[in-house]
mmCIF file of C-alpha atoms and ligand atoms in Angstrom:
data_model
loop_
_atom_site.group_PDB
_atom_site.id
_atom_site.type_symbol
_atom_site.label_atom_id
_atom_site.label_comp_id
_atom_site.label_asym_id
_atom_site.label_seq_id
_atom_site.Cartn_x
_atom_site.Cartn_y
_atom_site.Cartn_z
ATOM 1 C CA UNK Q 966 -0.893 8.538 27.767
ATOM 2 C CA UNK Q 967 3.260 9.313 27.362
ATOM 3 C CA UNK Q 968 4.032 9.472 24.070
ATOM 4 C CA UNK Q 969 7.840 8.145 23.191
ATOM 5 C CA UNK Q 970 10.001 10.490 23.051
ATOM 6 C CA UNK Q 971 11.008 9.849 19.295
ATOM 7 C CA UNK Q 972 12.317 13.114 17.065
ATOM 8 C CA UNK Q 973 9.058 12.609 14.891
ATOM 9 C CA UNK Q 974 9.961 15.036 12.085
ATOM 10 C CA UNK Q 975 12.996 13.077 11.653
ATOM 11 C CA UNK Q 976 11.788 9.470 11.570
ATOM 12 C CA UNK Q 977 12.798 7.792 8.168
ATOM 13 C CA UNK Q 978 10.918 4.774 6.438
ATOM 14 C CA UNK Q 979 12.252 2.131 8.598
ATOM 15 C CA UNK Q 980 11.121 -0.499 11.168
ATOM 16 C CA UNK Q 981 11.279 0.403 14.986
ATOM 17 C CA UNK Q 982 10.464 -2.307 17.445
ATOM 18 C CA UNK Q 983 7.339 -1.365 19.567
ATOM 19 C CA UNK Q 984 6.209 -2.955 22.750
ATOM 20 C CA UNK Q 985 3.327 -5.644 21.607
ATOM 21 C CA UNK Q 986 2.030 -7.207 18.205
ATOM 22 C CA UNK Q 987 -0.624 -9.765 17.770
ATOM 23 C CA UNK Q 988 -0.359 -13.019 17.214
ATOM 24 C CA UNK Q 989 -2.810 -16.351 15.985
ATOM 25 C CA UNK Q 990 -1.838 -19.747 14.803
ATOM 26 C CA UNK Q 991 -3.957 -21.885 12.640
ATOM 27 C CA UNK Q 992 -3.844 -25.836 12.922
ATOM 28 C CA UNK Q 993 -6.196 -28.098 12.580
ATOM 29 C CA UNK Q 994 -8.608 -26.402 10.607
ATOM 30 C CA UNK Q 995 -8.995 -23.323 12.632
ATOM 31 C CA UNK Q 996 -7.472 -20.172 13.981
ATOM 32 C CA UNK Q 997 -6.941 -20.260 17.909
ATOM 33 C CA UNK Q 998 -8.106 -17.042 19.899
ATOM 34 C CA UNK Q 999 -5.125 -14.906 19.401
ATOM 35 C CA UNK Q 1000 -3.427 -12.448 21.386
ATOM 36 C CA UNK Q 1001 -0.845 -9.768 22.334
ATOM 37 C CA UNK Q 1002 2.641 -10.660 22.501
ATOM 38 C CA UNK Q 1003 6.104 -8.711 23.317
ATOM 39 C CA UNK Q 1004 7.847 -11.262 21.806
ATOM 40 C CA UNK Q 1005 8.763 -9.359 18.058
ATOM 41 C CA UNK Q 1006 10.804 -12.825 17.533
ATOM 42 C CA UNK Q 1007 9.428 -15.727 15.197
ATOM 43 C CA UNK Q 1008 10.540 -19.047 15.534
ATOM 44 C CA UNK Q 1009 10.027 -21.305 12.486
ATOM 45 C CA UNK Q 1010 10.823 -25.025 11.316
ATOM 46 C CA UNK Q 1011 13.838 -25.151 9.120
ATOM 47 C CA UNK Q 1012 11.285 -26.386 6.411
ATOM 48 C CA UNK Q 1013 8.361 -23.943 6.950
ATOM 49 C CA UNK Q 1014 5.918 -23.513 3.957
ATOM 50 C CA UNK Q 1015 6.650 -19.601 3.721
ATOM 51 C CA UNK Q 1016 10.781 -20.223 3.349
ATOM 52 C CA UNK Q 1017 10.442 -22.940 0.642
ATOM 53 C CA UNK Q 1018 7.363 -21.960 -1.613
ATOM 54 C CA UNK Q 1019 6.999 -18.664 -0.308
ATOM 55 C CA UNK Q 1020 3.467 -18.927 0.865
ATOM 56 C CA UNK Q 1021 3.188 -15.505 2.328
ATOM 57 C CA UNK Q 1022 0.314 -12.608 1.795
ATOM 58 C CA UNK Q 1023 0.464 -8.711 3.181
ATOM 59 C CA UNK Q 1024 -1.151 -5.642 4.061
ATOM 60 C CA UNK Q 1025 -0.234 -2.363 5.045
ATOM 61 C CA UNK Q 1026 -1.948 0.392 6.440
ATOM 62 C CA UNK Q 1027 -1.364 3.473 8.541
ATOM 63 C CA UNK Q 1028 -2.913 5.015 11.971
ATOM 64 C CA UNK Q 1029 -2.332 8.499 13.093
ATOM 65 C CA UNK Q 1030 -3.616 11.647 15.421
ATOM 66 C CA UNK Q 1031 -6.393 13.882 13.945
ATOM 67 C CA UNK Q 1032 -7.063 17.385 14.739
ATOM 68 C CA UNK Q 1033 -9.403 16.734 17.483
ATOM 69 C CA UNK Q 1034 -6.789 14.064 19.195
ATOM 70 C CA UNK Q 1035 -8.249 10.716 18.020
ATOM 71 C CA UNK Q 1036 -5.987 8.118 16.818
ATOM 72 C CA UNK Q 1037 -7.914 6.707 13.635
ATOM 73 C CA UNK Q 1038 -7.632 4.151 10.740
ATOM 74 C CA UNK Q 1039 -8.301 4.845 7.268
ATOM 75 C CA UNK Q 1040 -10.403 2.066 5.822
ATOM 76 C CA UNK Q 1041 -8.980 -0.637 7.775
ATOM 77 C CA UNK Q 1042 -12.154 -2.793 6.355
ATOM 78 C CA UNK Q 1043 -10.895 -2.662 3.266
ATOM 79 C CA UNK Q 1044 -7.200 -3.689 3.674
ATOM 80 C CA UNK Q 1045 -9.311 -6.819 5.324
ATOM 81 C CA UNK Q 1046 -11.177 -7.874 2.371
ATOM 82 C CA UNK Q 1047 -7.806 -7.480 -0.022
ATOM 83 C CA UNK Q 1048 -6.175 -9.489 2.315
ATOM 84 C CA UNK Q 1049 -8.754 -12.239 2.049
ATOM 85 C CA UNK Q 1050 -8.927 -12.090 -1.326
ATOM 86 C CA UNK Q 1051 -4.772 -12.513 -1.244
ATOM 87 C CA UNK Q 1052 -4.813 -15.769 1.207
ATOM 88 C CA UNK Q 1053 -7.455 -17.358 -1.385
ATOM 89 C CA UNK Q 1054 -5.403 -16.474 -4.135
ATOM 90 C CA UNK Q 1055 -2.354 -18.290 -2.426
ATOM 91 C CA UNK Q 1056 -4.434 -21.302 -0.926
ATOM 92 C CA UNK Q 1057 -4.027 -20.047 2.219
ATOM 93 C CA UNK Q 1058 -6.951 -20.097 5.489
ATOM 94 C CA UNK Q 1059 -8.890 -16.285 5.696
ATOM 95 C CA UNK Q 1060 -8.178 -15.072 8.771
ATOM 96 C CA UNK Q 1061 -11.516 -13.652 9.377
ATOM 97 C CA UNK Q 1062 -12.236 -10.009 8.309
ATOM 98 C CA UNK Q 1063 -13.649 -9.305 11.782
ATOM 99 C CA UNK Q 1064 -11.168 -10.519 13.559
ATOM 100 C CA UNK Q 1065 -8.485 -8.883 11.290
ATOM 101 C CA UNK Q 1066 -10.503 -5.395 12.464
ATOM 102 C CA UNK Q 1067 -9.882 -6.353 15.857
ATOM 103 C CA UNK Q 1068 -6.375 -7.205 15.834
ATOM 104 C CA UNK Q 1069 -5.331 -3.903 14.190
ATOM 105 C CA UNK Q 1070 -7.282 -1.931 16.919
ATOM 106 C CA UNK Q 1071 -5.496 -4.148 19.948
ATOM 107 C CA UNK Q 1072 -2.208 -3.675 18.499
ATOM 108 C CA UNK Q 1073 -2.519 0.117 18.005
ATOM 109 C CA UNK Q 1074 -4.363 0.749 20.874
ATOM 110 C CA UNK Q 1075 -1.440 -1.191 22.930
ATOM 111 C CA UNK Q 1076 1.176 0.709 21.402
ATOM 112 C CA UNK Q 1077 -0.854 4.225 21.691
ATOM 113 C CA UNK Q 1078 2.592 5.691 22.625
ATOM 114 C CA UNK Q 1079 4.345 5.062 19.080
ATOM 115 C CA UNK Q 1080 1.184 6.980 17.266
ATOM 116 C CA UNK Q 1081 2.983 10.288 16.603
ATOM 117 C CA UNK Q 1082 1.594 13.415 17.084
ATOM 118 C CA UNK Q 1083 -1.026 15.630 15.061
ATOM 119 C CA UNK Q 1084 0.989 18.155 12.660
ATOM 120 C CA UNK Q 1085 4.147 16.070 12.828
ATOM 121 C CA UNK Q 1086 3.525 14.405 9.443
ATOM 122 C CA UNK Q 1087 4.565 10.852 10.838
ATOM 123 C CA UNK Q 1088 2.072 7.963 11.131
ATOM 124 C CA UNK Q 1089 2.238 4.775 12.598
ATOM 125 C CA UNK Q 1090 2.832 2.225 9.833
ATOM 126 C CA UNK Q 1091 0.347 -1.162 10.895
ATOM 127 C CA UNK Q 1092 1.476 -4.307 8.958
ATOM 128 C CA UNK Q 1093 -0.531 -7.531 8.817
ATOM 129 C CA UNK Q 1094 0.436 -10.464 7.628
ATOM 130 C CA UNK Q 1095 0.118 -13.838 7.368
ATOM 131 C CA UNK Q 1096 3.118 -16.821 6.207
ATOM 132 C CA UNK Q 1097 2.708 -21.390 5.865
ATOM 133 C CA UNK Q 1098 4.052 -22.113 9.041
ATOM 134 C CA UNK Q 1099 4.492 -25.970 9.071
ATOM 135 C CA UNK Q 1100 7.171 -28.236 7.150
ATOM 136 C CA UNK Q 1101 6.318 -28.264 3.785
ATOM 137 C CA UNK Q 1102 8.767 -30.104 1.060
ATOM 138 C CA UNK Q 1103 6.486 -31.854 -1.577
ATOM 139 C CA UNK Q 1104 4.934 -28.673 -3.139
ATOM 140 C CA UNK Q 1105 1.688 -27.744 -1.295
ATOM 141 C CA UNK Q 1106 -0.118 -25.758 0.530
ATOM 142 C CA UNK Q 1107 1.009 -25.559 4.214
ATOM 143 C CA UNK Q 1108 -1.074 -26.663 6.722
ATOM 144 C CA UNK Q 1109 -0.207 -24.280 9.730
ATOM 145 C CA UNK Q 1110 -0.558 -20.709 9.689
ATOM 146 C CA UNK Q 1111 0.445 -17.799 11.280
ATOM 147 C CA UNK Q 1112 -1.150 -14.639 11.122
ATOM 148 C CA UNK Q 1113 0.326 -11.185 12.700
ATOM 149 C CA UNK Q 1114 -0.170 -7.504 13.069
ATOM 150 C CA UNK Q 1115 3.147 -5.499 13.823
ATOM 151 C CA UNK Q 1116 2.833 -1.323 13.877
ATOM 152 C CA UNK Q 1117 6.405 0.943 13.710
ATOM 153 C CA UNK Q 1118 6.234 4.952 13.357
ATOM 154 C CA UNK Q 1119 7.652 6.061 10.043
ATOM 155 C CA UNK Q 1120 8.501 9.511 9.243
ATOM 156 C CA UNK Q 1121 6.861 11.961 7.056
ATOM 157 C CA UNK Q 1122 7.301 10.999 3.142
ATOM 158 C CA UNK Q 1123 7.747 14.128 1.357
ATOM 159 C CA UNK Q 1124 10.998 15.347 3.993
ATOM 160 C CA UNK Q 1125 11.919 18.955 3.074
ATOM 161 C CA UNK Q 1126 9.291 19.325 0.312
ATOM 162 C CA UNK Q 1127 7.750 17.316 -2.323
ATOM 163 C CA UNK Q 1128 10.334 15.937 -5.327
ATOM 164 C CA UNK Q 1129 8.761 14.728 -8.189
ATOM 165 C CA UNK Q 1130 9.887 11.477 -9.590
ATOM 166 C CA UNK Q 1131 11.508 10.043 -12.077
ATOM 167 C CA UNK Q 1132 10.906 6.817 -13.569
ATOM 168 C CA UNK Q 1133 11.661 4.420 -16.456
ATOM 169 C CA UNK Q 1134 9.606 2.141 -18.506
ATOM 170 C CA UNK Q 1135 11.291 -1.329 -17.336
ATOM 171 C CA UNK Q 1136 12.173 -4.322 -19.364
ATOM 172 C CA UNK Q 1137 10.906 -6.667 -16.461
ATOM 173 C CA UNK Q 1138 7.610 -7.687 -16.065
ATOM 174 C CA UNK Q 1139 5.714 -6.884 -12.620
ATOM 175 C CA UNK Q 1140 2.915 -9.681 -13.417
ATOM 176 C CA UNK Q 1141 1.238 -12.396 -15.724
ATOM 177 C CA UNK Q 1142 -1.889 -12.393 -17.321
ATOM 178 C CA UNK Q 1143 -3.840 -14.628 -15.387
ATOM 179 C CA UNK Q 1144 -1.242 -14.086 -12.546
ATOM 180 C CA UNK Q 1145 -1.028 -12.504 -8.662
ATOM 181 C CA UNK Q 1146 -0.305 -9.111 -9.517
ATOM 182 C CA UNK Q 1147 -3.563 -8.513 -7.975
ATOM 183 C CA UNK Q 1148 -2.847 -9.757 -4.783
ATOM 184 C CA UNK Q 1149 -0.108 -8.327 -1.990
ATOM 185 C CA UNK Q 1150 1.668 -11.439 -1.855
ATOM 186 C CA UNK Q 1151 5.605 -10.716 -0.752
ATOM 187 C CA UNK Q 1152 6.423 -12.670 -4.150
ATOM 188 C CA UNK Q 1153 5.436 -9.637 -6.097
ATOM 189 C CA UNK Q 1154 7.887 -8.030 -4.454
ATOM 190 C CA UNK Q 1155 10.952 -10.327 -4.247
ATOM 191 C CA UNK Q 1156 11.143 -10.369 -8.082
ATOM 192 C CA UNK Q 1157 10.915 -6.988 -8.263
ATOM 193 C CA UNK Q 1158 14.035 -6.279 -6.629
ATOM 194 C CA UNK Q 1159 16.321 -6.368 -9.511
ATOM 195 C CA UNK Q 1160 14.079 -4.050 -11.573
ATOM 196 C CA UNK Q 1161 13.881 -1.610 -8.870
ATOM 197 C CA UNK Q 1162 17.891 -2.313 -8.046
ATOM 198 C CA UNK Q 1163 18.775 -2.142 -11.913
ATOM 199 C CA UNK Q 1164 16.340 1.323 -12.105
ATOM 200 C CA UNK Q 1165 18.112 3.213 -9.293
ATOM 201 C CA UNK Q 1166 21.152 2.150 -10.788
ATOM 202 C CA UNK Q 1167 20.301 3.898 -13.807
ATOM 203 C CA UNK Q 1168 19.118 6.985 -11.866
ATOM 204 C CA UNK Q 1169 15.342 6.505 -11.893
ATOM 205 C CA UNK Q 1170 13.079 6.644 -8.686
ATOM 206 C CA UNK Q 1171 10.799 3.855 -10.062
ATOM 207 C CA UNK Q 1172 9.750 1.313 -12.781
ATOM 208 C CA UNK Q 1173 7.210 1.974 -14.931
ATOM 209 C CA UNK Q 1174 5.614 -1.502 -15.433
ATOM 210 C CA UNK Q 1175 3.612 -2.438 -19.064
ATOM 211 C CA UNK Q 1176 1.082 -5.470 -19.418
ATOM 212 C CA UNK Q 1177 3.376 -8.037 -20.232
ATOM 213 C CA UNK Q 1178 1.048 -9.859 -22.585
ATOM 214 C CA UNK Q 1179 1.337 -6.666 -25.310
ATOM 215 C CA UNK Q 1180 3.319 -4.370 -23.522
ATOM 216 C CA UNK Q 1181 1.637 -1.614 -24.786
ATOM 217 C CA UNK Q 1182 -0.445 -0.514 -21.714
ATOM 218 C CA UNK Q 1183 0.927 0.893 -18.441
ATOM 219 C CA UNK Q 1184 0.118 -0.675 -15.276
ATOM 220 C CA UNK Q 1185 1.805 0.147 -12.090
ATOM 221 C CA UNK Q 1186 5.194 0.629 -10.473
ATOM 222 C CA UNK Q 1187 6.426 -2.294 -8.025
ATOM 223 C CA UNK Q 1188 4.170 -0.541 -4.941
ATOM 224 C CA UNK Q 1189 1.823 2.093 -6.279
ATOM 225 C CA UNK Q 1190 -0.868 2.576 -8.759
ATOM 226 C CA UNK Q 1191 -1.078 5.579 -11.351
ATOM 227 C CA UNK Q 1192 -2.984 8.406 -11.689
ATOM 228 C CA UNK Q 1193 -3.509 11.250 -14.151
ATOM 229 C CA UNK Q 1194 -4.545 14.117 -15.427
ATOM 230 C CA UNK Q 1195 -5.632 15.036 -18.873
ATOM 231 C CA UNK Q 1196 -5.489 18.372 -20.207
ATOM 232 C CA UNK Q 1197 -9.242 18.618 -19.598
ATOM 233 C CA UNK Q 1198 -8.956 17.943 -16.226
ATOM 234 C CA UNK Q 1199 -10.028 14.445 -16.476
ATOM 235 C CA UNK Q 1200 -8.620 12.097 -13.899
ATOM 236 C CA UNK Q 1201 -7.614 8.706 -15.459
ATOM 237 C CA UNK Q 1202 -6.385 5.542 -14.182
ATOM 238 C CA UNK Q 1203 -5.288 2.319 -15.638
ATOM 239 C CA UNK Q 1204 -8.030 -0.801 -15.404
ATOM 240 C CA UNK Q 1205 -6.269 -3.769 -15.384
ATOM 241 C CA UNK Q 1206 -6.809 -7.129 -13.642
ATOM 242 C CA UNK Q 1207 -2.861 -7.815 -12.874
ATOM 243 C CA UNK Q 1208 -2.520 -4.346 -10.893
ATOM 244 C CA UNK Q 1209 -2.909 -4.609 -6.969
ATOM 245 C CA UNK Q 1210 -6.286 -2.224 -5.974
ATOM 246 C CA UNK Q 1211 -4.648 0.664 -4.108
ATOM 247 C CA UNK Q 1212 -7.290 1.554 -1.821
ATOM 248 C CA UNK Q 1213 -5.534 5.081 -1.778
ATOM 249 C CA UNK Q 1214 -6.211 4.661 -5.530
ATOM 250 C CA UNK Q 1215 -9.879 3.712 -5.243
ATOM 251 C CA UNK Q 1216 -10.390 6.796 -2.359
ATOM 252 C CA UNK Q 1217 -8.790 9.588 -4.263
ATOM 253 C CA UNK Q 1218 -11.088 8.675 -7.422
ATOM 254 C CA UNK Q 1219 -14.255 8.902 -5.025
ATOM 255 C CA UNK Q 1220 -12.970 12.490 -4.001
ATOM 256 C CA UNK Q 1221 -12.059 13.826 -7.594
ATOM 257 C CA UNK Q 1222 -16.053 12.833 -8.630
ATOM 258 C CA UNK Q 1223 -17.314 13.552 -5.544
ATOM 259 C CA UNK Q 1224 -15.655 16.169 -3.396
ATOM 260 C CA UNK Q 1225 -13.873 18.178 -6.765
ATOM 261 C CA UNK Q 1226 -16.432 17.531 -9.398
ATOM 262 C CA UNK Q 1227 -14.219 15.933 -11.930
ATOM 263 C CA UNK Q 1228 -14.529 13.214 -14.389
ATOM 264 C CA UNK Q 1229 -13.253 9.701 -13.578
ATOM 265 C CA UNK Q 1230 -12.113 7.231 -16.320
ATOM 266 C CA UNK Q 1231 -11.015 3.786 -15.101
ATOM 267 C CA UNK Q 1232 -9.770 2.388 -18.914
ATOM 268 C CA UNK Q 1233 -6.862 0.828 -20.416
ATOM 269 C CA UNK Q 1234 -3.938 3.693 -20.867
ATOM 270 C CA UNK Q 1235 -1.674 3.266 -23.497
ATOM 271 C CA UNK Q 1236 2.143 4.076 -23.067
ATOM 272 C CA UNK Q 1237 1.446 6.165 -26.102
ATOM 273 C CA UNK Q 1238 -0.897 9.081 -25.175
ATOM 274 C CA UNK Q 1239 1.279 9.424 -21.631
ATOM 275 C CA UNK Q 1240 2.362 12.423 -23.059
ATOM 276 C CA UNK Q 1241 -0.852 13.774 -24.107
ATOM 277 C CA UNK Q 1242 -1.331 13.842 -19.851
ATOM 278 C CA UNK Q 1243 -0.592 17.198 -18.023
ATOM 279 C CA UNK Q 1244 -0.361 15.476 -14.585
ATOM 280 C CA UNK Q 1245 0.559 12.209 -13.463
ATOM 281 C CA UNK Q 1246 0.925 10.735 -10.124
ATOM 282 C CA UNK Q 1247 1.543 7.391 -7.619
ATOM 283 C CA UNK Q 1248 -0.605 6.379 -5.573
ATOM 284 C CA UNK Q 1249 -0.133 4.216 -2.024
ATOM 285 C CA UNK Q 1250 -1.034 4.241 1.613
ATOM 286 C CA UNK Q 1251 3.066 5.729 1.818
ATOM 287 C CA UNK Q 1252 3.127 8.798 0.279
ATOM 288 C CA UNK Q 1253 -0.960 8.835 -0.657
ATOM 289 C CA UNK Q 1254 0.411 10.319 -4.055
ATOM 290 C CA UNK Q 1255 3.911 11.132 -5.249
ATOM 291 C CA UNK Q 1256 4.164 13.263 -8.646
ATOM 292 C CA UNK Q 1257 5.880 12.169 -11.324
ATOM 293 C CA UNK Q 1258 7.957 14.723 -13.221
ATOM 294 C CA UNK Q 1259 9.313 12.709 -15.997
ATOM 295 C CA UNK Q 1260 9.086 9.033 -17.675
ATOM 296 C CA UNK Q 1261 11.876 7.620 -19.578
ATOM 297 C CA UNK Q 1262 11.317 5.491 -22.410
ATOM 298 C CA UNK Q 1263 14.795 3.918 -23.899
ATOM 299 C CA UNK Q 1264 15.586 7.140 -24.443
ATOM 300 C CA UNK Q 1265 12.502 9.227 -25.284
ATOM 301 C CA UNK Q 1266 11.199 11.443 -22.332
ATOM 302 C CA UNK Q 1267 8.401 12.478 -21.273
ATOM 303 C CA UNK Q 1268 7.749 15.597 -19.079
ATOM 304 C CA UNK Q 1269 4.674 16.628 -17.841
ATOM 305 C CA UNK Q 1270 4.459 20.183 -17.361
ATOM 306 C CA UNK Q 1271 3.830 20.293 -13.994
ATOM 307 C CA UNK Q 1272 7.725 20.076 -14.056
ATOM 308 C CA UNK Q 1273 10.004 18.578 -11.381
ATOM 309 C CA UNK Q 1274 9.532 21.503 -8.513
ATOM 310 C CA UNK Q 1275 6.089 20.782 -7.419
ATOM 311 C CA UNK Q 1276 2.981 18.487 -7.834
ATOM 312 C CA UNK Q 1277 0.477 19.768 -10.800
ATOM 313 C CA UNK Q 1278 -2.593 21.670 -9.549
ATOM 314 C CA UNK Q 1279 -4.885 18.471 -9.747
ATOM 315 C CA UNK Q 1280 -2.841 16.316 -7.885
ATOM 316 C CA UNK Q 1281 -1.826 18.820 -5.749
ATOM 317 C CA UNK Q 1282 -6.130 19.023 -4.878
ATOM 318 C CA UNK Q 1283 -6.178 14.984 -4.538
ATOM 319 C CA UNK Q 1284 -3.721 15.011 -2.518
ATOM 320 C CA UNK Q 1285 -4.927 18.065 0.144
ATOM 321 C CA UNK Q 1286 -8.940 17.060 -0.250
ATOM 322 C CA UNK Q 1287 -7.837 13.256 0.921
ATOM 323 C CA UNK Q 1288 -5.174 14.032 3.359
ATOM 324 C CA UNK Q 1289 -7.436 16.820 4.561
ATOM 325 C CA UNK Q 1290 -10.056 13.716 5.085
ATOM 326 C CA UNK Q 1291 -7.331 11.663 6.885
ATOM 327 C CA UNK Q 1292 -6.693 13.944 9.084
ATOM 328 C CA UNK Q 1293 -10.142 14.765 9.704
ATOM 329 C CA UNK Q 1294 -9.867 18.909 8.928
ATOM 330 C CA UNK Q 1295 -12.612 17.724 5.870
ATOM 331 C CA UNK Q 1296 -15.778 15.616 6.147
ATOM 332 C CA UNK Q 1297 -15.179 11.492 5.722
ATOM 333 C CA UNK Q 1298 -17.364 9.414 3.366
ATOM 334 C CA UNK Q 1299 -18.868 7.331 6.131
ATOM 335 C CA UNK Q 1300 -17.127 4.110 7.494
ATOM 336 C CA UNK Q 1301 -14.162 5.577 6.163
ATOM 337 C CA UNK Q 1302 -12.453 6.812 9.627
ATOM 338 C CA UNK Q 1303 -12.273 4.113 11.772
ATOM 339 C CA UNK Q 1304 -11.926 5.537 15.649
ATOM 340 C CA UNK Q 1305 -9.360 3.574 18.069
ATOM 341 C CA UNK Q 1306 -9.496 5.609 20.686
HETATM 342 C C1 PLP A 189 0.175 -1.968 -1.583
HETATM 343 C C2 PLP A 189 0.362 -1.728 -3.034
HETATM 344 C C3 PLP A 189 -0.149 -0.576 -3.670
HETATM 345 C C4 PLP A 189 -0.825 0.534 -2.922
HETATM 346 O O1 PLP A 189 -2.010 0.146 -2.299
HETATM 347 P P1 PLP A 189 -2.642 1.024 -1.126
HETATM 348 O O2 PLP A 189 -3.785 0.199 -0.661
HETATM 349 O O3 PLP A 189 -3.057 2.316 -1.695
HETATM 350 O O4 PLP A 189 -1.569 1.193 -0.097
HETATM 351 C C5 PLP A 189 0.005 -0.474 -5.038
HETATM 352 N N1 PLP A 189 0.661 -1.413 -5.753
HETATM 353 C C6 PLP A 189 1.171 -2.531 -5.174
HETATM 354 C C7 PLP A 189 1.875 -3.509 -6.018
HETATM 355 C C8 PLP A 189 1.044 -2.721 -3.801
HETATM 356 O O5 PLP A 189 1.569 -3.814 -3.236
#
């Protein structure tokens, strides 16, 4: 197979139309059979549930070329399984885990030309979603769906080196107690805007979100989980029932215990010992993790000294033991490659 002849190394974060995406309707109680589709366009009633009430869940994942050639999936099961648990959440129809499997291998397999190369650090970006289709103006659930699976290649995240961030603790809220900040529902996201507008305003890379019932305890930025480091080598991790479950998050806690050896702690972490931490880091399907350099706090910083040239040694072993597994240079877990072809 041709690949597109796309400067790889040069690709940014952005969406490029490829040739097919899949498509399935539900009405009347049930999902049709699905299919491919060139058509990238969506036509929807002026009234549709997912433009009035916002009735809308995601996923994202990412596909790219191994070593040996293969274009693989990282744990594509589980991105199906969050993404049930978001359409319950939401009162919205499962599109069926098996089928969701399927529908991600079809539409990378069909556009087998957009997976970039091995060593070129981009990755095709696969994004399934689903949106309330049908006129909806009393507030309810809708009762048509629409579920799709798009792909575009994006670039290489760290582009001339790795930067570490800098964030601020924000004013805004992410979630509620009780709330969807579990779920990767596009709502999450819309009202996150202004935080993330106002932060980058102020100079910062990203929020640093507290629980908004004490705000004492940090939770996540508007897309990726935390991780850190203690002095002891300890990696830690905020528990916490209003953060989404980065399933980068959950893998690169099975590699520190299993593949480094190190301590896990899943616990409640308190804005107030962040600066015991030597290490800190994000953690998403985008970057896998991004270091953190500093945190802002009204005022009061807080600098890790791993500094703001590089990632801290830790991190820097996450991140090479799971992208090492990715790209299939180091052993999987099983079931956690998924071969498309
Ligand atoms: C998607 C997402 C993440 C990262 O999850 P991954 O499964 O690792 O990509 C973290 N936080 C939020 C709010 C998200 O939407």
């Amino acid at each position: 197979m041709e690949k597109k002849q796309i400067d790889w190394e040069n690709l940014g974060f952005g969406y490029v139309q490829t040739e097919q995406r899949y498509v399935s309707n539900y009405k009347d109680g049930k999902w049709d059979e699905g299919g491919l589709t060139e058509d990238a366009g969506v036509v929807l009633n002026e009234c549709a549930g997912v433009l009035q009430y916002a009735q809308t869940v995601f996923e994202g994942m990412k596909a790219y070329t191994t070593e040996d050639g293969k274009i693989v999936v990282f744990r594509p099961d589980l991105n199906a399984a969050r993404m049930a648990d978001s359409a319950r959440r939401l009162e919205m129809p499962v599109f069926p885990e098996e089928r969701f499997l399927e529908a991600v291998k079809e539409v990378v397999k069909a556009n087998a030309a957009y997976v970039p190369p091995y060593g070129s650090g981009a990755t095709l970006y696969i994004r399934p979603y689903m949106f309330g289709s049908n006129p909806v103006i009393g507030v309810k659930p809708a009762d048509e769906y629409q579920f799709r699976v798009f792909v575009t290649p994006v670039g290489p995240y760290f582009k001339g080196g790795v930067k570490p961030l800098t964030l601020c603790v924000s004013d805004f809220d992410r979630a509620a107690p009780h709330g969807t900040g579990h779920i990767k529902a596009g709502l999450n996201y819309a009202m996150s805007l202004h935080a993330i507008v106002t932060a980058h305003a102020n100079g910062y890379d990203e929020n640093m979100y507290l629980d908004s019932a004490t705000r004492t305890k940090v939770e996540e930025t508007g897309g990726a989980n935390f991780i850190f480091v203690t002095k002891d080598n300890k990696v830690v991790t905020p528990h916490s029932d209003t953060i989404l479950p980065s399933i980068t998050r959950r893998s690169l806690l099975y590699v520190a215990e299993h593949y480094l050896g190190l301590e896990v702690e899943e616990r409640d972490v308190y804005l107030d010992e962040v600066k015991e931490f030597a290490e800190c880091g994000l953690c998403g399907t985008a970057a896998v993790i991004s270091p953190v350099g500093k945190i802002v706090d009204h005022g009061k910083e807080i600098c890790f000294p791993s500094g703001m040239e590089k990632m801290g040694p830790t991190i820097q072993k996450l991140y090479d033991t799971l992208t090492g597994i990715q790209m299939g240079q180091i052993e999987a877990p099983k079931g956690w490659i998924q071969v498309i072809e």
